[in-house]
Amino acid sequence: MPTDLWGLIMRVLGVNGWPGASHDGAACLVVDGEVVALAEEERFTRNKHAYGEAPLHAAAYCLAEGGLTLDDIDVVAHGWDLPTLFADRGLDWFDSDAAALEHLLPKALFPRSRDPRLTFVNHHIAHAASAYHLSGRDRGAILVLDGQGENESTTLAVGIDGEIKTLRAHTPGWSLGYFYAAVCEYAGLGADAAGKMMGLASYGTPGDLGFGGAFGFTDEDFTIGVVPPDLRSTGTTDEETATIRYWLEHLEKTLPEAPNRGVRRFDPRTGRYGKATDRDPFEYRDIAATAQAALERAVTGLVRGLLRETGETTLLIAGGVGFNATLNGKIMRMPEVQDLFVQPLAGDQGVSLGAAVWAAAQEGDRIRPMDGSVAWGPQWSPDEIRRILDASGTPYTEPADIAAATADVLAAGGVSGWFQGRAEGGPRALGHRSLVAVPDPESTRDRVNVRIKDREAWRPFAPSMQEEAAEALIGTATPLPYMIVTTPVTEAGAAAMPAVVHSDRTTRPQTVSAAVDPLYHRLIGAVGGHTGTPVIMNTSFNGRDEPVVCSPRDALATFHRLPLDALALGPFLIRRPAGFPGEAGA
């Protein structure tokens, strides 16, 4: 933490989330241009996506990590221009910034003698800033794709010498994110299941990319004919419901398959309400493949036009559609794109980060770029973890080398939790809050999907590999540390890691650097010592419909509930009793 000797150090608390009207609440602390802390509200409240929640826990964590209070913060930067959003849709807003700040971060929870400046950053500018300022590039074309911001769903921009210039945008009615969500809903996956449909698409065969005349494509853009481009809702903060309704009505008229309708029912097995659909969503794989192909055609056209217009060969991407790793892989392999950076916290959790770095850059701070990790969340010391284990009564050992001991478990066919260091932001587990296994045989995928994570058997997994092995496994030595693009696999890769190779012969790799994450790199190497290939299967450490674990208590609870074979919790190893049904070989 820099020492503020002259009062010149800028301290910015970036936030996303608003009481009653938001999702993916998060907070980020940037001090002197460097990200000090970032966390998502869902990790603390355990409510996935933190719908309608202010980032109270996340903000409190960030301040504590920085050793600060709100009195020390210069700017609170919110990743939405909420006053404009509310005014445009006929909703009441506050009379003053002080009242708005009190609603967001009440003094009862955040005592202060003074209010920091409250800044509301345009949503797509926050996304763009997260990609541009953290990419380490001085210039590049910027593409923001999501459900929507205040009045746009796609923004084309350029960043040069620290400044972001917006070129043009599409309105919310022409949202590619809402189109994809509508097809997810039609297939019975749920409107917020874009990741599921991306995986399902690889099993299908694309049909009519125009979806019965709904889409029009040019070499450099697209049009949508079923949603009015000037669609505007009143009384709500977005056009999502109306846009998806237009799409569902059109799909029902034009697709041969009826919509996969579902109802929420209580499941005595889980003790929760869940969605039950008329048909298996896997039957909609061709529709998923068509939607994926239409998305790819629309976006690659936008990329082509943006790069031609700007003269740039570097492309920077953010927004929720940026999580579509298959799309990103296609973009990375476009001849026009010589350099691609997809901001790994691409969704709305990332606008807390984007708003913070935008505000800091506006004050003249030089932003320190990402280095291959997004592990800015809470961590626990070995002594703290030991006390939690002792209090729980859970038997454990303390091996001389936790990486080697965990590798022994995996080499014997086991699946282990891996909880190390600071928690990461975003939906991808990158070696700090992961479930890990050897990616061979192929049946490991089914075991983890069906028996452990209780999810669809067709859901794909991803590999973490030592970066030194990447060229042999995926045919490129380009660092891919964020698991956010897909690449084809080599013959050697297909043979070594069949459990993480998708049906289209691609995978979503994470290349791991010894400099960035030495312990995880060592675990992968130790597994390679057993198998001959330094690669493991990696998925997020959580159960079905749950946020990724954050604390040691979260990890223990999830370990005891899921049929895992082991848990590496800091330097400690917890094993299942011999003969437990989930144990490897049992």
GROMACS .gro file of N, CA, C and O in nm, residues 3-92:
model
  360
    3THR      N    1   0.231   0.496   0.064
    3THR     CA    2   0.215   0.591   0.174
    3THR      C    3   0.182   0.728   0.119
    3THR      O    4   0.250   0.779   0.031
    4ASP      N    5   0.076   0.788   0.169
    4ASP     CA    6   0.030   0.917   0.120
    4ASP      C    7   0.103   1.029   0.195
    4ASP      O    8   0.056   1.081   0.294
    5LEU      N    9   0.224   1.065   0.145
    5LEU     CA   10   0.304   1.167   0.212
    5LEU      C   11   0.259   1.307   0.177
    5LEU      O   12   0.269   1.399   0.258
    6TRP      N   13   0.212   1.326   0.058
    6TRP     CA   14   0.182   1.461   0.010
    6TRP      C   15   0.035   1.478  -0.025
    6TRP      O   16  -0.005   1.579  -0.083
    7GLY      N   17  -0.048   1.381   0.006
    7GLY     CA   18  -0.189   1.393  -0.025
    7GLY      C   19  -0.219   1.382  -0.173
    7GLY      O   20  -0.323   1.429  -0.219
    8LEU      N   21  -0.126   1.321  -0.250
    8LEU     CA   22  -0.142   1.316  -0.395
    8LEU      C   23  -0.192   1.181  -0.445
    8LEU      O   24  -0.218   1.166  -0.563
    9ILE      N   25  -0.199   1.083  -0.357
    9ILE     CA   26  -0.240   0.950  -0.400
    9ILE      C   27  -0.392   0.944  -0.410
    9ILE      O   28  -0.464   0.983  -0.319
   10MET      N   29  -0.438   0.893  -0.525
   10MET     CA   30  -0.581   0.884  -0.553
   10MET      C   31  -0.634   0.750  -0.505
   10MET      O   32  -0.578   0.645  -0.537
   11ARG      N   33  -0.742   0.756  -0.427
   11ARG     CA   34  -0.805   0.633  -0.379
   11ARG      C   35  -0.948   0.629  -0.430
   11ARG      O   36  -1.029   0.715  -0.397
   12VAL      N   37  -0.978   0.527  -0.509
   12VAL     CA   38  -1.109   0.516  -0.574
   12VAL      C   39  -1.173   0.384  -0.534
   12VAL      O   40  -1.110   0.278  -0.543
   13LEU      N   41  -1.297   0.391  -0.490
   13LEU     CA   42  -1.377   0.271  -0.465
   13LEU      C   43  -1.476   0.258  -0.580
   13LEU      O   44  -1.570   0.337  -0.592
   14GLY      N   45  -1.455   0.160  -0.666
   14GLY     CA   46  -1.548   0.132  -0.774
   14GLY      C   47  -1.655   0.035  -0.727
   14GLY      O   48  -1.626  -0.057  -0.651
   15VAL      N   49  -1.778   0.057  -0.770
   15VAL     CA   50  -1.888  -0.031  -0.727
   15VAL      C   51  -1.981  -0.062  -0.843
   15VAL      O   52  -1.995   0.016  -0.937
   16ASN      N   53  -2.044  -0.176  -0.832
   16ASN     CA   54  -2.161  -0.210  -0.914
   16ASN      C   55  -2.264  -0.271  -0.820
   16ASN      O   56  -2.230  -0.339  -0.724
   17GLY      N   57  -2.391  -0.248  -0.850
   17GLY     CA   58  -2.499  -0.298  -0.766
   17GLY      C   59  -2.576  -0.183  -0.705
   17GLY      O   60  -2.518  -0.080  -0.669
   18TRP      N   61  -2.708  -0.200  -0.697
   18TRP     CA   62  -2.795  -0.097  -0.642
   18TRP      C   63  -2.910  -0.168  -0.572
   18TRP      O   64  -2.962  -0.267  -0.624
   19PRO      N   65  -2.949  -0.123  -0.454
   19PRO     CA   66  -3.055  -0.193  -0.381
   19PRO      C   67  -3.182  -0.209  -0.466
   19PRO      O   68  -3.239  -0.111  -0.513
   20GLY      N   69  -3.218  -0.333  -0.491
   20GLY     CA   70  -3.343  -0.363  -0.559
   20GLY      C   71  -3.339  -0.359  -0.710
   20GLY      O   72  -3.438  -0.396  -0.774
   21ALA      N   73  -3.230  -0.316  -0.770
   21ALA     CA   74  -3.230  -0.299  -0.916
   21ALA      C   75  -3.092  -0.324  -0.975
   21ALA      O   76  -3.031  -0.233  -1.032
   22SER      N   77  -3.042  -0.447  -0.966
   22SER     CA   78  -2.909  -0.474  -1.020
   22SER      C   79  -2.880  -0.624  -1.016
   22SER      O   80  -2.958  -0.703  -0.963
   23HIS      N   81  -2.766  -0.660  -1.071
   23HIS     CA   82  -2.714  -0.796  -1.057
   23HIS      C   83  -2.561  -0.788  -1.059
   23HIS      O   84  -2.503  -0.689  -1.102
   24ASP      N   85  -2.499  -0.891  -1.008
   24ASP     CA   86  -2.353  -0.901  -1.004
   24ASP      C   87  -2.289  -0.782  -0.932
   24ASP      O   88  -2.193  -0.723  -0.979
   25GLY      N   89  -2.345  -0.750  -0.815
   25GLY     CA   90  -2.286  -0.646  -0.734
   25GLY      C   91  -2.142  -0.678  -0.699
   25GLY      O   92  -2.105  -0.793  -0.675
   26ALA      N   93  -2.058  -0.575  -0.698
   26ALA     CA   94  -1.916  -0.594  -0.671
   26ALA      C   95  -1.855  -0.462  -0.628
   26ALA      O   96  -1.914  -0.355  -0.647
   27ALA      N   97  -1.737  -0.471  -0.570
   27ALA     CA   98  -1.661  -0.352  -0.533
   27ALA      C   99  -1.515  -0.374  -0.565
   27ALA      O  100  -1.465  -0.487  -0.567
   28CYS      N  101  -1.446  -0.264  -0.593
   28CYS     CA  102  -1.305  -0.268  -0.632
   28CYS      C  103  -1.235  -0.146  -0.574
   28CYS      O  104  -1.286  -0.034  -0.584
   29LEU      N  105  -1.120  -0.165  -0.514
   29LEU     CA  106  -1.040  -0.055  -0.461
   29LEU      C  107  -0.917  -0.035  -0.547
   29LEU      O  108  -0.838  -0.130  -0.566
   30VAL      N  109  -0.902   0.085  -0.599
   30VAL     CA  110  -0.785   0.121  -0.679
   30VAL      C  111  -0.712   0.234  -0.608
   30VAL      O  112  -0.771   0.339  -0.580
   31VAL      N  113  -0.586   0.213  -0.578
   31VAL     CA  114  -0.505   0.312  -0.508
   31VAL      C  115  -0.383   0.344  -0.594
   31VAL      O  116  -0.308   0.253  -0.632
   32ASP      N  117  -0.366   0.470  -0.629
   32ASP     CA  118  -0.252   0.514  -0.709
   32ASP      C  119  -0.243   0.434  -0.840
   32ASP      O  120  -0.135   0.400  -0.886
   33GLY      N  121  -0.360   0.403  -0.900
   33GLY     CA  122  -0.364   0.335  -1.028
   33GLY      C  123  -0.349   0.184  -1.021
   33GLY      O  124  -0.348   0.117  -1.124
   34GLU      N  125  -0.340   0.127  -0.901
   34GLU     CA  126  -0.322  -0.017  -0.886
   34GLU      C  127  -0.444  -0.080  -0.818
   34GLU      O  128  -0.495  -0.027  -0.719
   35VAL      N  129  -0.490  -0.193  -0.871
   35VAL     CA  130  -0.600  -0.266  -0.809
   35VAL      C  131  -0.549  -0.331  -0.681
   35VAL      O  132  -0.460  -0.416  -0.684
   36VAL      N  133  -0.607  -0.289  -0.568
   36VAL     CA  134  -0.568  -0.342  -0.438
   36VAL      C  135  -0.660  -0.456  -0.395
   36VAL      O  136  -0.617  -0.554  -0.334
   37ALA      N  137  -0.788  -0.445  -0.428
   37ALA     CA  138  -0.885  -0.546  -0.386
   37ALA      C  139  -1.005  -0.542  -0.478
   37ALA      O  140  -1.041  -0.436  -0.532
   38LEU      N  141  -1.066  -0.657  -0.497
   38LEU     CA  142  -1.192  -0.668  -0.572
   38LEU      C  143  -1.266  -0.790  -0.521
   38LEU      O  144  -1.204  -0.895  -0.498
   39ALA      N  145  -1.396  -0.777  -0.504
   39ALA     CA  146  -1.476  -0.892  -0.462
   39ALA      C  147  -1.620  -0.873  -0.509
   39ALA      O  148  -1.665  -0.760  -0.530
   40GLU      N  149  -1.689  -0.985  -0.525
   40GLU     CA  150  -1.829  -0.984  -0.566
   40GLU      C  151  -1.919  -1.009  -0.446
   40GLU      O  152  -1.886  -1.091  -0.358
   41GLU      N  153  -2.032  -0.941  -0.442
   41GLU     CA  154  -2.122  -0.952  -0.329
   41GLU      C  155  -2.173  -1.095  -0.311
   41GLU      O  156  -2.191  -1.142  -0.198
   42GLU      N  157  -2.197  -1.167  -0.421
   42GLU     CA  158  -2.249  -1.303  -0.411
   42GLU      C  159  -2.159  -1.395  -0.332
   42GLU      O  160  -2.205  -1.492  -0.270
   43ARG      N  161  -2.029  -1.369  -0.331
   43ARG     CA  162  -1.937  -1.457  -0.261
   43ARG      C  163  -1.960  -1.452  -0.110
   43ARG      O  164  -1.930  -1.547  -0.038
   44PHE      N  165  -2.012  -1.338  -0.061
   44PHE     CA  166  -2.035  -1.322   0.082
   44PHE      C  167  -2.178  -1.362   0.120
   44PHE      O  168  -2.199  -1.429   0.220
   45THR      N  169  -2.276  -1.319   0.040
   45THR     CA  170  -2.417  -1.347   0.074
   45THR      C  171  -2.460  -1.486   0.030
   45THR      O  172  -2.563  -1.536   0.076
   46ARG      N  173  -2.383  -1.547  -0.063
   46ARG     CA  174  -2.411  -1.680  -0.117
   46ARG      C  175  -2.538  -1.681  -0.201
   46ARG      O  176  -2.598  -1.787  -0.222
   47ASN      N  177  -2.579  -1.566  -0.250
   47ASN     CA  178  -2.692  -1.555  -0.343
   47ASN      C  179  -2.636  -1.532  -0.482
   47ASN      O  180  -2.583  -1.424  -0.511
   48LYS      N  181  -2.646  -1.631  -0.568
   48LYS     CA  182  -2.578  -1.624  -0.697
   48LYS      C  183  -2.624  -1.503  -0.777
   48LYS      O  184  -2.743  -1.477  -0.790
   49HIS      N  185  -2.528  -1.427  -0.828
   49HIS     CA  186  -2.545  -1.304  -0.904
   49HIS      C  187  -2.591  -1.186  -0.817
   49HIS      O  188  -2.599  -1.074  -0.866
   50ALA      N  189  -2.620  -1.209  -0.690
   50ALA     CA  190  -2.654  -1.100  -0.597
   50ALA      C  191  -2.760  -1.007  -0.656
   50ALA      O  192  -2.745  -0.885  -0.655
   51TYR      N  193  -2.869  -1.065  -0.705
   51TYR     CA  194  -2.974  -0.984  -0.767
   51TYR      C  195  -3.031  -0.884  -0.666
   51TYR      O  196  -3.070  -0.919  -0.555
   52GLY      N  197  -3.035  -0.757  -0.707
   52GLY     CA  198  -3.095  -0.652  -0.626
   52GLY      C  199  -3.018  -0.616  -0.501
   52GLY      O  200  -3.072  -0.547  -0.414
   53GLU      N  201  -2.894  -0.658  -0.489
   53GLU     CA  202  -2.817  -0.633  -0.368
   53GLU      C  203  -2.712  -0.524  -0.390
   53GLU      O  204  -2.641  -0.525  -0.490
   54ALA      N  205  -2.703  -0.430  -0.296
   54ALA     CA  206  -2.592  -0.336  -0.295
   54ALA      C  207  -2.465  -0.409  -0.253
   54ALA      O  208  -2.471  -0.508  -0.179
   55PRO      N  209  -2.349  -0.364  -0.297
   55PRO     CA  210  -2.225  -0.435  -0.268
   55PRO      C  211  -2.170  -0.404  -0.129
   55PRO      O  212  -2.055  -0.359  -0.114
   56LEU      N  213  -2.250  -0.427  -0.026
   56LEU     CA  214  -2.212  -0.386   0.109
   56LEU      C  215  -2.094  -0.468   0.161
   56LEU      O  216  -1.995  -0.412   0.211
   57HIS      N  217  -2.104  -0.600   0.153
   57HIS     CA  218  -1.995  -0.685   0.201
   57HIS      C  219  -1.869  -0.665   0.116
   57HIS      O  220  -1.757  -0.660   0.169
   58ALA      N  221  -1.889  -0.656  -0.015
   58ALA     CA  222  -1.775  -0.641  -0.105
   58ALA      C  223  -1.701  -0.510  -0.079
   58ALA      O  224  -1.577  -0.506  -0.076
   59ALA      N  225  -1.777  -0.401  -0.060
   59ALA     CA  226  -1.713  -0.272  -0.032
   59ALA      C  227  -1.642  -0.274   0.102
   59ALA      O  228  -1.530  -0.221   0.115
   60ALA      N  229  -1.705  -0.334   0.204
   60ALA     CA  230  -1.643  -0.342   0.336
   60ALA      C  231  -1.513  -0.422   0.329
   60ALA      O  232  -1.411  -0.383   0.391
   61TYR      N  233  -1.512  -0.532   0.253
   61TYR     CA  234  -1.389  -0.610   0.237
   61TYR      C  235  -1.280  -0.526   0.170
   61TYR      O  236  -1.164  -0.525   0.216
   62CYS      N  237  -1.314  -0.459   0.061
   62CYS     CA  238  -1.213  -0.381  -0.012
   62CYS      C  239  -1.150  -0.274   0.077
   62CYS      O  240  -1.027  -0.254   0.076
   63LEU      N  241  -1.232  -0.204   0.153
   63LEU     CA  242  -1.179  -0.102   0.243
   63LEU      C  243  -1.089  -0.164   0.349
   63LEU      O  244  -0.981  -0.113   0.379
   64ALA      N  245  -1.132  -0.277   0.406
   64ALA     CA  246  -1.052  -0.343   0.508
   64ALA      C  247  -0.919  -0.393   0.451
   64ALA      O  248  -0.814  -0.381   0.514
   65GLU      N  249  -0.923  -0.446   0.330
   65GLU     CA  250  -0.800  -0.494   0.267
   65GLU      C  251  -0.701  -0.381   0.246
   65GLU      O  252  -0.580  -0.400   0.257
   66GLY      N  253  -0.755  -0.263   0.213
   66GLY     CA  254  -0.668  -0.148   0.193
   66GLY      C  255  -0.633  -0.074   0.322
   66GLY      O  256  -0.556   0.023   0.318
   67GLY      N  257  -0.688  -0.119   0.436
   67GLY     CA  258  -0.663  -0.050   0.561
   67GLY      C  259  -0.723   0.090   0.563
   67GLY      O  260  -0.669   0.182   0.624
   68LEU      N  261  -0.840   0.106   0.498
   68LEU     CA  262  -0.902   0.237   0.480
   68LEU      C  263  -1.044   0.237   0.534
   68LEU      O  264  -1.103   0.131   0.559
   69THR      N  265  -1.097   0.355   0.550
   69THR     CA  266  -1.241   0.374   0.572
   69THR      C  267  -1.291   0.463   0.460
   69THR      O  268  -1.213   0.515   0.379
   70LEU      N  269  -1.421   0.486   0.457
   70LEU     CA  270  -1.476   0.571   0.352
   70LEU      C  271  -1.424   0.715   0.364
   70LEU      O  272  -1.421   0.787   0.264
   71ASP      N  273  -1.381   0.755   0.482
   71ASP     CA  274  -1.319   0.887   0.498
   71ASP      C  275  -1.194   0.903   0.414
   71ASP      O  276  -1.156   1.014   0.377
   72ASP      N  277  -1.125   0.790   0.386
   72ASP     CA  278  -0.999   0.795   0.310
   72ASP      C  279  -1.019   0.791   0.159
   72ASP      O  280  -0.924   0.808   0.083
   73ILE      N  281  -1.144   0.764   0.116
   73ILE     CA  282  -1.171   0.748  -0.027
   73ILE      C  283  -1.198   0.884  -0.091
   73ILE      O  284  -1.273   0.965  -0.040
   74ASP      N  285  -1.134   0.906  -0.207
   74ASP     CA  286  -1.155   1.031  -0.281
   74ASP      C  287  -1.281   1.026  -0.366
   74ASP      O  288  -1.356   1.123  -0.373
   75VAL      N  289  -1.302   0.912  -0.432
   75VAL     CA  290  -1.415   0.899  -0.525
   75VAL      C  291  -1.478   0.762  -0.508
   75VAL      O  292  -1.408   0.661  -0.501
   76VAL      N  293  -1.610   0.759  -0.501
   76VAL     CA  294  -1.686   0.636  -0.521
   76VAL      C  295  -1.740   0.641  -0.663
   76VAL      O  296  -1.818   0.732  -0.697
   77ALA      N  297  -1.697   0.547  -0.745
   77ALA     CA  298  -1.735   0.547  -0.887
   77ALA      C  299  -1.827   0.429  -0.914
   77ALA      O  300  -1.787   0.313  -0.895
   78HIS      N  301  -1.949   0.457  -0.956
   78HIS     CA  302  -2.047   0.353  -0.985
   78HIS      C  303  -2.048   0.323  -1.134
   78HIS      O  304  -2.043   0.414  -1.217
   79GLY      N  305  -2.056   0.193  -1.169
   79GLY     CA  306  -2.046   0.152  -1.309
   79GLY      C  307  -2.173   0.165  -1.389
   79GLY      O  308  -2.188   0.098  -1.492
   80TRP      N  309  -2.264   0.250  -1.347
   80TRP     CA  310  -2.384   0.286  -1.423
   80TRP      C  311  -2.411   0.435  -1.403
   80TRP      O  312  -2.393   0.486  -1.292
   81ASP      N  313  -2.458   0.500  -1.507
   81ASP     CA  314  -2.506   0.638  -1.493
   81ASP      C  315  -2.651   0.631  -1.448
   81ASP      O  316  -2.745   0.651  -1.525
   82LEU      N  317  -2.669   0.603  -1.321
   82LEU     CA  318  -2.803   0.579  -1.267
   82LEU      C  319  -2.894   0.701  -1.275
   82LEU      O  320  -3.014   0.686  -1.304
   83PRO      N  321  -2.846   0.823  -1.248
   83PRO     CA  322  -2.938   0.937  -1.262
   83PRO      C  323  -2.996   0.948  -1.402
   83PRO      O  324  -3.117   0.974  -1.418
   84THR      N  325  -2.914   0.927  -1.504
   84THR     CA  326  -2.965   0.932  -1.642
   84THR      C  327  -3.060   0.816  -1.669
   84THR      O  328  -3.167   0.832  -1.728
   85LEU      N  329  -3.020   0.695  -1.624
   85LEU     CA  330  -3.103   0.576  -1.645
   85LEU      C  331  -3.241   0.595  -1.585
   85LEU      O  332  -3.343   0.567  -1.650
   86PHE      N  333  -3.248   0.643  -1.461
   86PHE     CA  334  -3.377   0.660  -1.395
   86PHE      C  335  -3.459   0.771  -1.461
   86PHE      O  336  -3.579   0.756  -1.482
   87ALA      N  337  -3.394   0.881  -1.493
   87ALA     CA  338  -3.466   0.993  -1.553
   87ALA      C  339  -3.525   0.956  -1.689
   87ALA      O  340  -3.639   0.991  -1.720
   88ASP      N  341  -3.448   0.883  -1.770
   88ASP     CA  342  -3.494   0.845  -1.904
   88ASP      C  343  -3.615   0.752  -1.900
   88ASP      O  344  -3.690   0.744  -1.997
   89ARG      N  345  -3.632   0.681  -1.788
   89ARG     CA  346  -3.740   0.585  -1.781
   89ARG      C  347  -3.848   0.627  -1.682
   89ARG      O  348  -3.928   0.546  -1.637
   90GLY      N  349  -3.850   0.754  -1.651
   90GLY     CA  350  -3.958   0.809  -1.570
   90GLY      C  351  -3.957   0.765  -1.425
   90GLY      O  352  -4.062   0.760  -1.360
   91LEU      N  353  -3.838   0.731  -1.372
   91LEU     CA  354  -3.827   0.686  -1.234
   91LEU      C  355  -3.767   0.797  -1.148
   91LEU      O  356  -3.687   0.878  -1.194
   92ASP      N  357  -3.808   0.799  -1.023
   92ASP     CA  358  -3.760   0.902  -0.931
   92ASP      C  359  -3.614   0.877  -0.894
   92ASP      O  360  -3.570   0.763  -0.875
   0.00000   0.00000   0.00000
